[in-house]
Tab-separated table of C-alpha atoms and ligand atoms in Angstrom:
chain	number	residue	atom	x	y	z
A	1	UNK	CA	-58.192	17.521	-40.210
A	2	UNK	CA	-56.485	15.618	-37.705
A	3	UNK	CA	-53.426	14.158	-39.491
A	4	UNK	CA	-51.069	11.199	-37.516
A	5	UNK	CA	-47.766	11.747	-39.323
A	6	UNK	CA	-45.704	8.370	-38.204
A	7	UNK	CA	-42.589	9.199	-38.881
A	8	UNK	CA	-42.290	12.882	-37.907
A	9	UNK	CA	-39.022	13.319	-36.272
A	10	UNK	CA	-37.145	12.284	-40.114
A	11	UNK	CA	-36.321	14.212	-42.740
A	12	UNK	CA	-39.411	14.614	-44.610
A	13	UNK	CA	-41.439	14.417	-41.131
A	14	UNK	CA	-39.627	17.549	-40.407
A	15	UNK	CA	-40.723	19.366	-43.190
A	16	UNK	CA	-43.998	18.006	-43.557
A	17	UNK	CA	-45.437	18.653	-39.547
A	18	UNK	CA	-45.231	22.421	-40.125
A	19	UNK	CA	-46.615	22.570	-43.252
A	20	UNK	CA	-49.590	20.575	-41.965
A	21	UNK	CA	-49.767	23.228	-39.324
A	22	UNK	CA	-49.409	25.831	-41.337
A	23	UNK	CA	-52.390	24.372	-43.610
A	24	UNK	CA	-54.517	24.528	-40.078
A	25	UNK	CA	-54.351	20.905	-39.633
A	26	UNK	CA	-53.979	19.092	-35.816
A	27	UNK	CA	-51.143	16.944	-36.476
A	28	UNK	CA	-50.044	14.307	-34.379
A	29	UNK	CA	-46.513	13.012	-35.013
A	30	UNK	CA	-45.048	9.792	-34.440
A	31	UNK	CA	-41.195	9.377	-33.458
A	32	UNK	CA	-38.660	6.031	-32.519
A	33	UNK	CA	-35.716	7.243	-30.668
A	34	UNK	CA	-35.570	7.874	-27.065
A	35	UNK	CA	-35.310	11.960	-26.953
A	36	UNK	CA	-37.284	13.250	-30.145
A	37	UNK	CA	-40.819	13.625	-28.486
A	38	UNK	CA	-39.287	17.652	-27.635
A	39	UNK	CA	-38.506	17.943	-31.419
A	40	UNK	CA	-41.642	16.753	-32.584
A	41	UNK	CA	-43.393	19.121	-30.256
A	42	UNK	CA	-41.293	22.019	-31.595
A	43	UNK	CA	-42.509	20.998	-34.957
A	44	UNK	CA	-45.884	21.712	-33.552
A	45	UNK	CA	-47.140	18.126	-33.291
A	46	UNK	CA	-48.437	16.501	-30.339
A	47	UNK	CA	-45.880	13.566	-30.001
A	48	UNK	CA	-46.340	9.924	-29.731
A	49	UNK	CA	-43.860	7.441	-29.246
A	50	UNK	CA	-43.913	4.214	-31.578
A	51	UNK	CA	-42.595	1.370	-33.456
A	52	UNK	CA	-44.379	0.781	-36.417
A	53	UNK	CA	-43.051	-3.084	-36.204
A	54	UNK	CA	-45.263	-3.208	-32.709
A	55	UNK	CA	-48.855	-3.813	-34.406
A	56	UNK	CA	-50.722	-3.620	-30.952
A	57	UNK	CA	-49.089	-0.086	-29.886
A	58	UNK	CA	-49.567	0.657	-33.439
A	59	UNK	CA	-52.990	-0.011	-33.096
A	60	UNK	CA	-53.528	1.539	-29.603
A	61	UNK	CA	-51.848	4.487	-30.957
A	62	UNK	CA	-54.135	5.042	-33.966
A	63	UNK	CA	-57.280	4.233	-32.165
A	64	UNK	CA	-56.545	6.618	-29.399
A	65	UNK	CA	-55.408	9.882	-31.721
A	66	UNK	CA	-58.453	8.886	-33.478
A	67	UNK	CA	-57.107	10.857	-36.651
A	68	UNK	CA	-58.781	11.686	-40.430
A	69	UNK	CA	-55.660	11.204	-41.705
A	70	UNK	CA	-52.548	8.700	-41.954
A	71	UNK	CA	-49.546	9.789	-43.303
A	72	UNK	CA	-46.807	7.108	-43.241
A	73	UNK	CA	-43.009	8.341	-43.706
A	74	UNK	CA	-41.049	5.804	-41.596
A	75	UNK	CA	-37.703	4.623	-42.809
A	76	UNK	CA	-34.872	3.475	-40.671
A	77	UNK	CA	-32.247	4.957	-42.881
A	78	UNK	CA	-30.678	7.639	-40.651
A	79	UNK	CA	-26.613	6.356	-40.802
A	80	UNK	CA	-27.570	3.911	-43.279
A	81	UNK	CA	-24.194	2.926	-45.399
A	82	UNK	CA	-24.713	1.923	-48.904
A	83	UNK	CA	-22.552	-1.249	-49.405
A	84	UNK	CA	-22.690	-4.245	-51.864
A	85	UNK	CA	-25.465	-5.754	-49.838
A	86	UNK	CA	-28.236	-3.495	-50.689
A	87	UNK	CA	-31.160	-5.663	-49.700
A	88	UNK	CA	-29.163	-6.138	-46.415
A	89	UNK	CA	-28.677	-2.583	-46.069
A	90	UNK	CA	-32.306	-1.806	-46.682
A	91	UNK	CA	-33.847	-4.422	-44.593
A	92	UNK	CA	-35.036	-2.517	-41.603
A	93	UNK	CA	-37.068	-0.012	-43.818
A	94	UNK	CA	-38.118	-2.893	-46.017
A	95	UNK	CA	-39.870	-3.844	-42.765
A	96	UNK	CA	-41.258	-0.737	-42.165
A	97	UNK	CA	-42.746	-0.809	-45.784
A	98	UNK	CA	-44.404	-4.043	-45.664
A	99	UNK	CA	-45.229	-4.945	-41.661
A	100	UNK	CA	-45.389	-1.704	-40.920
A	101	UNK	CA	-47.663	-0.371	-43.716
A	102	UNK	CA	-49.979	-3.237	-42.429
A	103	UNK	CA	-50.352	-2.699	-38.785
A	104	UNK	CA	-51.050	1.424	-39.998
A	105	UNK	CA	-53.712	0.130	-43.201
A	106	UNK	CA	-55.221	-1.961	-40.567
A	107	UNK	CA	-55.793	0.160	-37.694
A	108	UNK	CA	-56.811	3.029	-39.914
A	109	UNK	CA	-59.666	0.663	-40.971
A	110	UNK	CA	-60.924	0.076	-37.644
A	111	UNK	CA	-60.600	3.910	-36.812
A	112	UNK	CA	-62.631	4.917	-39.471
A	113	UNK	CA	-59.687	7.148	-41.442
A	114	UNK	CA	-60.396	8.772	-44.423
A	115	UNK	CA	-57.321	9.357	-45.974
A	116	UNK	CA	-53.711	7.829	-45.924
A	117	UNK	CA	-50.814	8.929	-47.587
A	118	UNK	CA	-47.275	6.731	-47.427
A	119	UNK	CA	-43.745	7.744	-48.802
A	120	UNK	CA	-42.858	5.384	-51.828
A	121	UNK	CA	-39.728	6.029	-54.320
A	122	UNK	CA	-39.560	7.250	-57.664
A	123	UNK	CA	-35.892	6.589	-59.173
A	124	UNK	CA	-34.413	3.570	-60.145
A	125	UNK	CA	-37.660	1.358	-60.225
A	126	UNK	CA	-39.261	1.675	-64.058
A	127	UNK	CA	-38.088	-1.233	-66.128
A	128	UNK	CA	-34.820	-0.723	-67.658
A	129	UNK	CA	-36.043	-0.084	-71.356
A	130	UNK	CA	-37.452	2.469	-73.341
A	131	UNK	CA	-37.689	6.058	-72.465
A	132	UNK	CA	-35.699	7.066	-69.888
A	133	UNK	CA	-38.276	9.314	-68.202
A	134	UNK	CA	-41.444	7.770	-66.959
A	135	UNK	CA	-45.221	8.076	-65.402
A	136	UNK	CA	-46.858	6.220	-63.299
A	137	UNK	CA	-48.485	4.083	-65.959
A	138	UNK	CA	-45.032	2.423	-66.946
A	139	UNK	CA	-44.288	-1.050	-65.886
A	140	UNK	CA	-41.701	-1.572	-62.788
A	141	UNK	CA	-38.799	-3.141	-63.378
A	142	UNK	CA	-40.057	-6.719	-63.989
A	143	UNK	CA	-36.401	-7.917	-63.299
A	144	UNK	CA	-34.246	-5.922	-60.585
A	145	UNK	CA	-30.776	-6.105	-59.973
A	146	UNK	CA	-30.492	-9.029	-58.016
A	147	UNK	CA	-29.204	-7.419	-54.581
A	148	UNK	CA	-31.872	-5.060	-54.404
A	149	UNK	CA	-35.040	-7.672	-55.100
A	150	UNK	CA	-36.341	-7.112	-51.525
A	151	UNK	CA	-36.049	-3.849	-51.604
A	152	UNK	CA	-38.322	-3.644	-54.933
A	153	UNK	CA	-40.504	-6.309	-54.057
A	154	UNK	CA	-41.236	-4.191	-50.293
A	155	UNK	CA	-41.683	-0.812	-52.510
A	156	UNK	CA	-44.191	-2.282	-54.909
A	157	UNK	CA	-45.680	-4.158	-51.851
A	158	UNK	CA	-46.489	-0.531	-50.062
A	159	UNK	CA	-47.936	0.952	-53.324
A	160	UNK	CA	-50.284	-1.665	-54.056
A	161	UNK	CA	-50.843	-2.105	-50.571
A	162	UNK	CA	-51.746	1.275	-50.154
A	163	UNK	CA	-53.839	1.911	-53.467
A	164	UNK	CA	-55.874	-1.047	-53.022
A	165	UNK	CA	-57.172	0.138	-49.412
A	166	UNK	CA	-57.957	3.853	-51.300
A	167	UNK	CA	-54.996	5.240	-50.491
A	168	UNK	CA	-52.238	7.669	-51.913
A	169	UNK	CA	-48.291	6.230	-52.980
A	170	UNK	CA	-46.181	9.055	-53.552
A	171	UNK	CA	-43.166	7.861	-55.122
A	172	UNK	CA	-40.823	10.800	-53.995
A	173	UNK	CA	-37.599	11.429	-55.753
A	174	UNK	CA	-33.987	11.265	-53.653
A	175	UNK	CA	-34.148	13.700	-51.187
A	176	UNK	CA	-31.966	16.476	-50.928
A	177	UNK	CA	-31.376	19.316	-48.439
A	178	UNK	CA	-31.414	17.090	-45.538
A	179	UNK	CA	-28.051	17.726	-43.268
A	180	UNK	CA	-27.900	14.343	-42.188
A	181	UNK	CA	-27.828	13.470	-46.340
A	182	UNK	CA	-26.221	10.584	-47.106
A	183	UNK	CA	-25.118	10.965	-50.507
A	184	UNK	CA	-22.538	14.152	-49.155
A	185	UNK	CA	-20.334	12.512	-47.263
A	186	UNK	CA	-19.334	10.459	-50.726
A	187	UNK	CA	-19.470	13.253	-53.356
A	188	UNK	CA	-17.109	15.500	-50.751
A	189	UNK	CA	-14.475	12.728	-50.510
A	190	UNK	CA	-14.874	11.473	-54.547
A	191	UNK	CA	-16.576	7.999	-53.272
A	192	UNK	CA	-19.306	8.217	-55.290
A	193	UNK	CA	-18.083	7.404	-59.152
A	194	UNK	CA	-19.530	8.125	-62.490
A	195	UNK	CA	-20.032	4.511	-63.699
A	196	UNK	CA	-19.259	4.003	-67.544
A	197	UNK	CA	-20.404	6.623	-69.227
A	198	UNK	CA	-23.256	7.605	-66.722
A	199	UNK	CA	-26.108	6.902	-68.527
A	200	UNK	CA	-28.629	5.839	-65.697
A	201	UNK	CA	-31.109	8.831	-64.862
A	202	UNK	CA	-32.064	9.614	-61.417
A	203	UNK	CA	-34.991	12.103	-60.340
A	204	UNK	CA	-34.878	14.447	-57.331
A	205	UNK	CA	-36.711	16.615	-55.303
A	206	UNK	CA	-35.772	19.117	-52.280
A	207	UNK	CA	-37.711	18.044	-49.093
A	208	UNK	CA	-39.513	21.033	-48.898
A	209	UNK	CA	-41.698	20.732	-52.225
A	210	UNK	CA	-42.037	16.456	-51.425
A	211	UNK	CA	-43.501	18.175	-47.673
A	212	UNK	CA	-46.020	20.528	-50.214
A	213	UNK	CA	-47.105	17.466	-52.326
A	214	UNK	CA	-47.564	15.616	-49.651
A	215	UNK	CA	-50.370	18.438	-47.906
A	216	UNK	CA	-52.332	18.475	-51.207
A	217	UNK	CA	-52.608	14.577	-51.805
A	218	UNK	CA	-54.059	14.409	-48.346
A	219	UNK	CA	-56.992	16.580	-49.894
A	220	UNK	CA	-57.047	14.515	-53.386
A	221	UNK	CA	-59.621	12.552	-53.603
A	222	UNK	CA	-58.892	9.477	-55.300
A	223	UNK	CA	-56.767	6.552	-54.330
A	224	UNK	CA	-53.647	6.301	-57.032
A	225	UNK	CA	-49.677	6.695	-57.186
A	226	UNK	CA	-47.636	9.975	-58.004
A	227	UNK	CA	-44.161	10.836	-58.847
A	228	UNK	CA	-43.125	13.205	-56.730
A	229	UNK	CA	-40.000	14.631	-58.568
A	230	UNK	CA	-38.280	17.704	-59.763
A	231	UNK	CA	-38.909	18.714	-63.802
A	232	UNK	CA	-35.138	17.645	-64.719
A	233	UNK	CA	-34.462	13.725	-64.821
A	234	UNK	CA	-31.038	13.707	-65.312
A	235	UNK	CA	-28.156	11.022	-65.862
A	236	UNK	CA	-25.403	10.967	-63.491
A	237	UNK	CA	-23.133	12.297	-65.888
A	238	UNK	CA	-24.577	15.344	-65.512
A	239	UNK	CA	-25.844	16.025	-62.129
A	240	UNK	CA	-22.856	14.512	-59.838
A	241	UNK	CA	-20.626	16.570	-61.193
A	242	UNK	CA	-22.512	19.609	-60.483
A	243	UNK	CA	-23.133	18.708	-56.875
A	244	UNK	CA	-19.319	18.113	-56.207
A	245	UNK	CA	-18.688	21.581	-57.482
A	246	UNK	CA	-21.310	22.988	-55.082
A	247	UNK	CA	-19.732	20.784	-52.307
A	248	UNK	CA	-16.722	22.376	-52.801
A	249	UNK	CA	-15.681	18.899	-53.946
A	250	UNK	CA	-13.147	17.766	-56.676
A	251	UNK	CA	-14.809	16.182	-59.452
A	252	UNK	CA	-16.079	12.515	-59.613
A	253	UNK	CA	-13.863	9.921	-60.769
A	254	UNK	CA	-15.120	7.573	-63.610
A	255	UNK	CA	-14.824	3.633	-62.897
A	256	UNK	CA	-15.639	0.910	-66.007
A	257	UNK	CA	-18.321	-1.265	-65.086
A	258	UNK	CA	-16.767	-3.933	-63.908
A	259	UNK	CA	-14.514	-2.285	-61.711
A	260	UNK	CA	-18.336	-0.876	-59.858
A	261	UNK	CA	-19.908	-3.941	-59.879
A	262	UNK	CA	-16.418	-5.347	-58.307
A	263	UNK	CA	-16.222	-2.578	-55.396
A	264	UNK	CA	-19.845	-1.594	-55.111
A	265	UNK	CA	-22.014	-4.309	-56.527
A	266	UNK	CA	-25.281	-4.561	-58.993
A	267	UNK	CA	-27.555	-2.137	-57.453
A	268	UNK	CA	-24.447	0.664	-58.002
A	269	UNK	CA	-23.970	-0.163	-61.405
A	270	UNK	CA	-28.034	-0.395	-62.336
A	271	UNK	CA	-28.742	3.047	-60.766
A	272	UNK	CA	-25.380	4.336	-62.174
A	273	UNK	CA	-26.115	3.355	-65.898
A	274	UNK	CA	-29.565	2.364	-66.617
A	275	UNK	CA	-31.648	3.600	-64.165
A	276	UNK	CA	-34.770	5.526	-65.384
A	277	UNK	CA	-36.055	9.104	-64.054
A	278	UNK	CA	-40.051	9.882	-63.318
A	279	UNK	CA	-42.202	12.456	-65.282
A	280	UNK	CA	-43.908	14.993	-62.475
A	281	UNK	CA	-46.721	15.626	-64.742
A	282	UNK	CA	-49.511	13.889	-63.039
A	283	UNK	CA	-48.732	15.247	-59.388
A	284	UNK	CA	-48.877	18.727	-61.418
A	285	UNK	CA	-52.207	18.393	-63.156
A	286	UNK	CA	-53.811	16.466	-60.353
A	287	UNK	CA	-52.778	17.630	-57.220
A	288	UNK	CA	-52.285	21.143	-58.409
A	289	UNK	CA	-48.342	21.060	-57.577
A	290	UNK	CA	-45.660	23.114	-58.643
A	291	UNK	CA	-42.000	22.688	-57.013
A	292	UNK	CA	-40.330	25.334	-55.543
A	293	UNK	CA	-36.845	23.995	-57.054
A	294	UNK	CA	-38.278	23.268	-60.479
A	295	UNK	CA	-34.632	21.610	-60.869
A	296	UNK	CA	-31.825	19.935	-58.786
A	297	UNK	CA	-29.801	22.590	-60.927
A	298	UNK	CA	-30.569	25.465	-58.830
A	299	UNK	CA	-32.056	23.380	-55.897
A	300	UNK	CA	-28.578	22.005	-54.904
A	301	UNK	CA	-27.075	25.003	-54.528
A	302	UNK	CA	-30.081	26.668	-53.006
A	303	UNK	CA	-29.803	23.578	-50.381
A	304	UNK	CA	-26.001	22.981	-49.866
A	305	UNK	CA	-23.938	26.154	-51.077
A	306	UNK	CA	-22.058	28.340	-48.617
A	307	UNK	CA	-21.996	25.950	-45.457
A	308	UNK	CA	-23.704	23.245	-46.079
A	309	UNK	CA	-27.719	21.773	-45.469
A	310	UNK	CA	-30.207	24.403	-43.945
A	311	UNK	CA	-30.099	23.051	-40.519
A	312	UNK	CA	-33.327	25.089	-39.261
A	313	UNK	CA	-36.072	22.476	-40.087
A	314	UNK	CA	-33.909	19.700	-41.534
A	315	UNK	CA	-32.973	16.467	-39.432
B	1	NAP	N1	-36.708	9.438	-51.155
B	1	NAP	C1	-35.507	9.493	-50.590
B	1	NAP	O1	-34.490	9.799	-51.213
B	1	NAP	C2	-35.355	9.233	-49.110
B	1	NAP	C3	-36.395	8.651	-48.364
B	1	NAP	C4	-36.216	8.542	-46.981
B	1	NAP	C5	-35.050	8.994	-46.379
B	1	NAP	N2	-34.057	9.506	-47.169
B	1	NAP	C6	-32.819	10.053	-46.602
B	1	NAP	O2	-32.282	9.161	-45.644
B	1	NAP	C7	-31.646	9.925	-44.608
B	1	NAP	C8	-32.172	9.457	-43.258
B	1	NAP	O3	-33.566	9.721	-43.194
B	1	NAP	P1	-34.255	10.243	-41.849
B	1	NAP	O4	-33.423	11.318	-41.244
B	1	NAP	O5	-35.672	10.535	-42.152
B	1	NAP	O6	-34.115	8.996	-40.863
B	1	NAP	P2	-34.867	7.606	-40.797
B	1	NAP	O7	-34.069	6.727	-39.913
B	1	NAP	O8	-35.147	7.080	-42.170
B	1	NAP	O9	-36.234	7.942	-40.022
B	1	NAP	C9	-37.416	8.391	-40.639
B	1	NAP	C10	-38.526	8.418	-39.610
B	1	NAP	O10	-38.956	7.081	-39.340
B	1	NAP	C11	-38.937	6.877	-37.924
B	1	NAP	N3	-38.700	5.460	-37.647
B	1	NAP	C12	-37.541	4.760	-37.792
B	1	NAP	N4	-37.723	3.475	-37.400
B	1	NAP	C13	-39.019	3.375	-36.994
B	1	NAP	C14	-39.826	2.328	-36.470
B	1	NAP	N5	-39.346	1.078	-36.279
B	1	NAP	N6	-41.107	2.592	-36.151
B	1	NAP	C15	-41.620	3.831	-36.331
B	1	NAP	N7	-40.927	4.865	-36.819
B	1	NAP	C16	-39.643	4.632	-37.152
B	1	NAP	C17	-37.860	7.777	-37.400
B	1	NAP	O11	-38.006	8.039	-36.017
B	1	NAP	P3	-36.733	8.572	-35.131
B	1	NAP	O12	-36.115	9.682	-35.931
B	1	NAP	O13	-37.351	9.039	-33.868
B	1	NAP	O14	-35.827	7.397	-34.991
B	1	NAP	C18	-38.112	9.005	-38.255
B	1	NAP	O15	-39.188	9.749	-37.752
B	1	NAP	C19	-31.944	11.401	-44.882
B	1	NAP	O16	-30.822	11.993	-45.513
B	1	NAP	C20	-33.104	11.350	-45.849
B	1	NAP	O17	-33.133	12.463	-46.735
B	1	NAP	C21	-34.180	9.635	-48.517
């Protein structure tokens, strides 16, 4: 197939353009900044500059590459600081998410694509009540922390967005193994706190095995949303403290409640206490999946011991 990856200069567009080559698909790779159309190319993409917030190039873009395939993984969160104004923080990619998914769902109509694929998020989303492990048949949050609204509101805009024109949603899990990872820089200098007693579950998955799901939901199919996580939803409690150690890091400091909700706002203390985790199980029986790094126990350490991130085909 030909495949337009928008998005392939990022972290997961890094991973995913060789594997797409590798799979003996044509893959055309869309980038922002002035100075990645070399880096796409090395990825083995043919390179096309774009801003998915520019529906016309958008358009012109699409129509010219004349692709089979869409697969959308643009976020402006490269240098992104987490602060107390989450939605604020977000906004850029919420734009991406919402305008962006349009201009791509709309000029893959009037190309004629077959398939499209676009990055969605896992963690933090389910409602806040009952298991704390859930599929894709679980209810959102029907009532998120009130600094992150937008950002909810843009993710659940994307997935139905996406489903409703036949599409895929993968709702990946964080990231990790990404050099430029955000989350590092914290856990290295004990910025990133256990919050009460660290109940709130996040899910995970390396970049390499969200790159892998990614190639065999562009051959699924049927339209539909998958978690894209590792096998071990885990509360903070448990997993922060293992990826100080493999920092090299001292361990995390624990803050009450109030004292997070003081310094780092809502969002923190949701995702720090009663977030909920994904099951993998559908992406596994449906898409034929298996991760590499089964869990972020081994997979952090695989990713970030000895040096840090494997810079090869990371951003
Ligand atoms: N599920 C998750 O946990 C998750 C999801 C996404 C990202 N992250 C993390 O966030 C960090 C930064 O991500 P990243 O390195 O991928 O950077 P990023 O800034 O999020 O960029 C992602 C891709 O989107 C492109 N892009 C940005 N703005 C665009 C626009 N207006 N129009 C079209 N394309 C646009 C970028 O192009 P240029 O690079 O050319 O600017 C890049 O190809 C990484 O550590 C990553 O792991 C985590």
């Amino acid at each position: 197939m030909r495949v337009f990856v928008a998005g392939a200069s990022g972290a997961i567009g890094a991973r995913l353009v060789p594997q797409l080559v590798e799979a003996g698909h044509d893959v055309i790779g869309s980038f922002r900044s002035p100075g990645n159309a070399e880096r796409v190319r090395a990825l083995g993409a043919e390179p096309v500059a774009l801003d998915l917030l520019d529906r016309r190039a958008v358009r012109k873009a699409v129509l010219e590459s004349a692709p089979d395939a869409i697969v959308h993984q643009a976020t402006a969160l490269a240098n992104m600081r987490f602060s107390r104004r989450f939605d604020r923080a977000f906004a850029p990619t919420n734009r991406l998410r919402t305008e962006g998914t349009g201009a791509l769902l709309a000029a893959a109509r009037e190309a004629g694509v077959r398939r499209f694929v676009a990055q969605s998020f896992a963690s933090a989303r389910y409602e806040r009540a009952g298991g704390w492990v859930k599929t894709e048949d679980d209810p959102l949050d029907p009532d998120p922390a009130p600094t992150m609204r937008q950002t909810a509101a843009a993710m659940r805009h994307l997935d139905e967005a996406v489903v409703d024109a036949g599409g895929i949603a993968l709702r990946y899990g964080g990231f990790y193994g990404a050099a430029n990872d955000g989350l590092l820089e914290p856990v290295r200098k004990r910025q990133f706190p256990i919050v009460g007693d660290g109940d709130g579950v996040s899910s995970f998955i390396h970049l390499d095995d969200a790159a892998a799901a990614t190639v065999l939901a562009l051959a699924h199919d049927r339209a539909g949303i998958f978690n894209v996580v590792d096998d071990e939803p885990a509360p903070v409690r448990e997993w922060l403290p293992v990826l100080a150690d493999v920092l090299g890091a001292s361990p995390p400091r624990r803050v009450p409640r109030w004292v997070a909700r003081l310094l780092a706002g809502d969002a923190a203390v949701m995702m720090g206490t009663e977030s909920r985790g994904a099951s993998n199980a559908k992406a596994r029986r449906e898409l034929g999946w298996e991760p590499r790094h089964a869990s972020w126990r081994q997979g952090f350490a695989a990713a970030y011991a000895r040096g840090g991130a494997r810079l090869s085909s990371a951003a």
